[in-house]
C-alpha positions as CSV (number, residue, x, y, z in Angstrom):
1,M,17.3,3.1,1.3
2,R,17.4,0.5,-1.5
3,T,16.9,-3.2,-2.0
4,R,19.9,-5.6,-2.5
5,E,18.9,-5.6,-6.2
6,G,19.4,-1.8,-6.3
7,E,15.7,-0.6,-6.4
8,Y,15.3,2.5,-4.3
9,L,12.5,2.8,-1.7
10,H,10.9,6.1,-1.0
11,G,9.4,6.3,2.5
12,G,9.9,8.3,5.6
13,T,8.6,5.7,8.0
14,P,8.9,1.9,8.4
15,T,5.2,1.6,7.5
16,E,5.8,3.6,4.3
17,L,8.8,1.5,3.4
18,V,6.8,-1.7,3.9
19,R,4.1,-0.3,1.6
20,E,6.7,0.5,-1.0
21,L,8.2,-3.0,-0.8
22,H,4.7,-4.5,-1.1
23,K,4.0,-2.5,-4.2
24,M,7.3,-3.6,-5.7
25,S,6.6,-7.2,-5.0
26,R,5.0,-9.8,-7.2
27,S,3.3,-11.2,-4.1
28,P,-0.5,-11.0,-4.3
29,C,-1.0,-10.4,-0.6
30,P,-4.2,-8.6,0.4
31,T,-2.6,-6.6,3.2
32,D,0.8,-5.2,4.1
33,A,0.8,-7.3,7.3
34,E,0.3,-10.5,5.3
35,F,3.0,-9.4,2.9
36,M,5.4,-8.9,5.9
37,R,4.6,-12.4,7.2
38,Q,5.2,-14.0,3.8
39,M,8.4,-12.0,3.1
40,A,9.7,-12.6,6.6
41,G,9.4,-16.4,6.1
42,R,11.1,-16.3,2.7
43,A,13.9,-14.0,4.0
44,S,14.5,-16.3,7.0
45,L,14.8,-19.3,4.7
46,Q,17.1,-17.4,2.3
47,T,19.4,-16.0,5.0
48,G,19.1,-18.5,7.7
49,K,18.4,-15.7,10.2
50,R,15.1,-14.8,11.9
51,V,13.2,-11.9,10.4
52,S,10.6,-10.5,12.6
53,C,7.3,-9.3,11.2
54,A,5.8,-8.2,14.5
55,N,5.6,-4.6,13.2
56,A,6.9,-2.5,10.4
57,E,9.9,-1.1,12.4
58,E,11.2,-4.5,13.4
59,F,10.6,-5.9,9.9
60,I,12.6,-3.2,8.2
61,G,15.3,-3.4,10.9
62,C,15.6,-7.2,10.3
63,L,15.8,-6.8,6.6
64,L,18.6,-4.3,7.1
65,A,20.4,-6.6,9.5
66,V,20.4,-9.5,7.1
67,G,21.4,-7.4,4.1
68,L,18.2,-7.5,2.1
69,L,17.9,-3.8,2.5
70,I,20.7,-1.3,2.4
71,D,20.6,2.1,4.1
72,D,22.7,4.5,2.0
């Protein structure tokens, strides 16, 4: 899996993928959950589509659905 910008993520589970995204980010969030909330908000504004942050699985699925992550 990779970001739209071409950075590869290494994680076997949605939780691990969220952790990788959080580490790559310049967002100073104290927790992965807060990171998901903030990123979901930004992603929704950017794409015009709802991005769920209810849990890691939904979050990663939404990022894939709106094209911010690519599963290759």
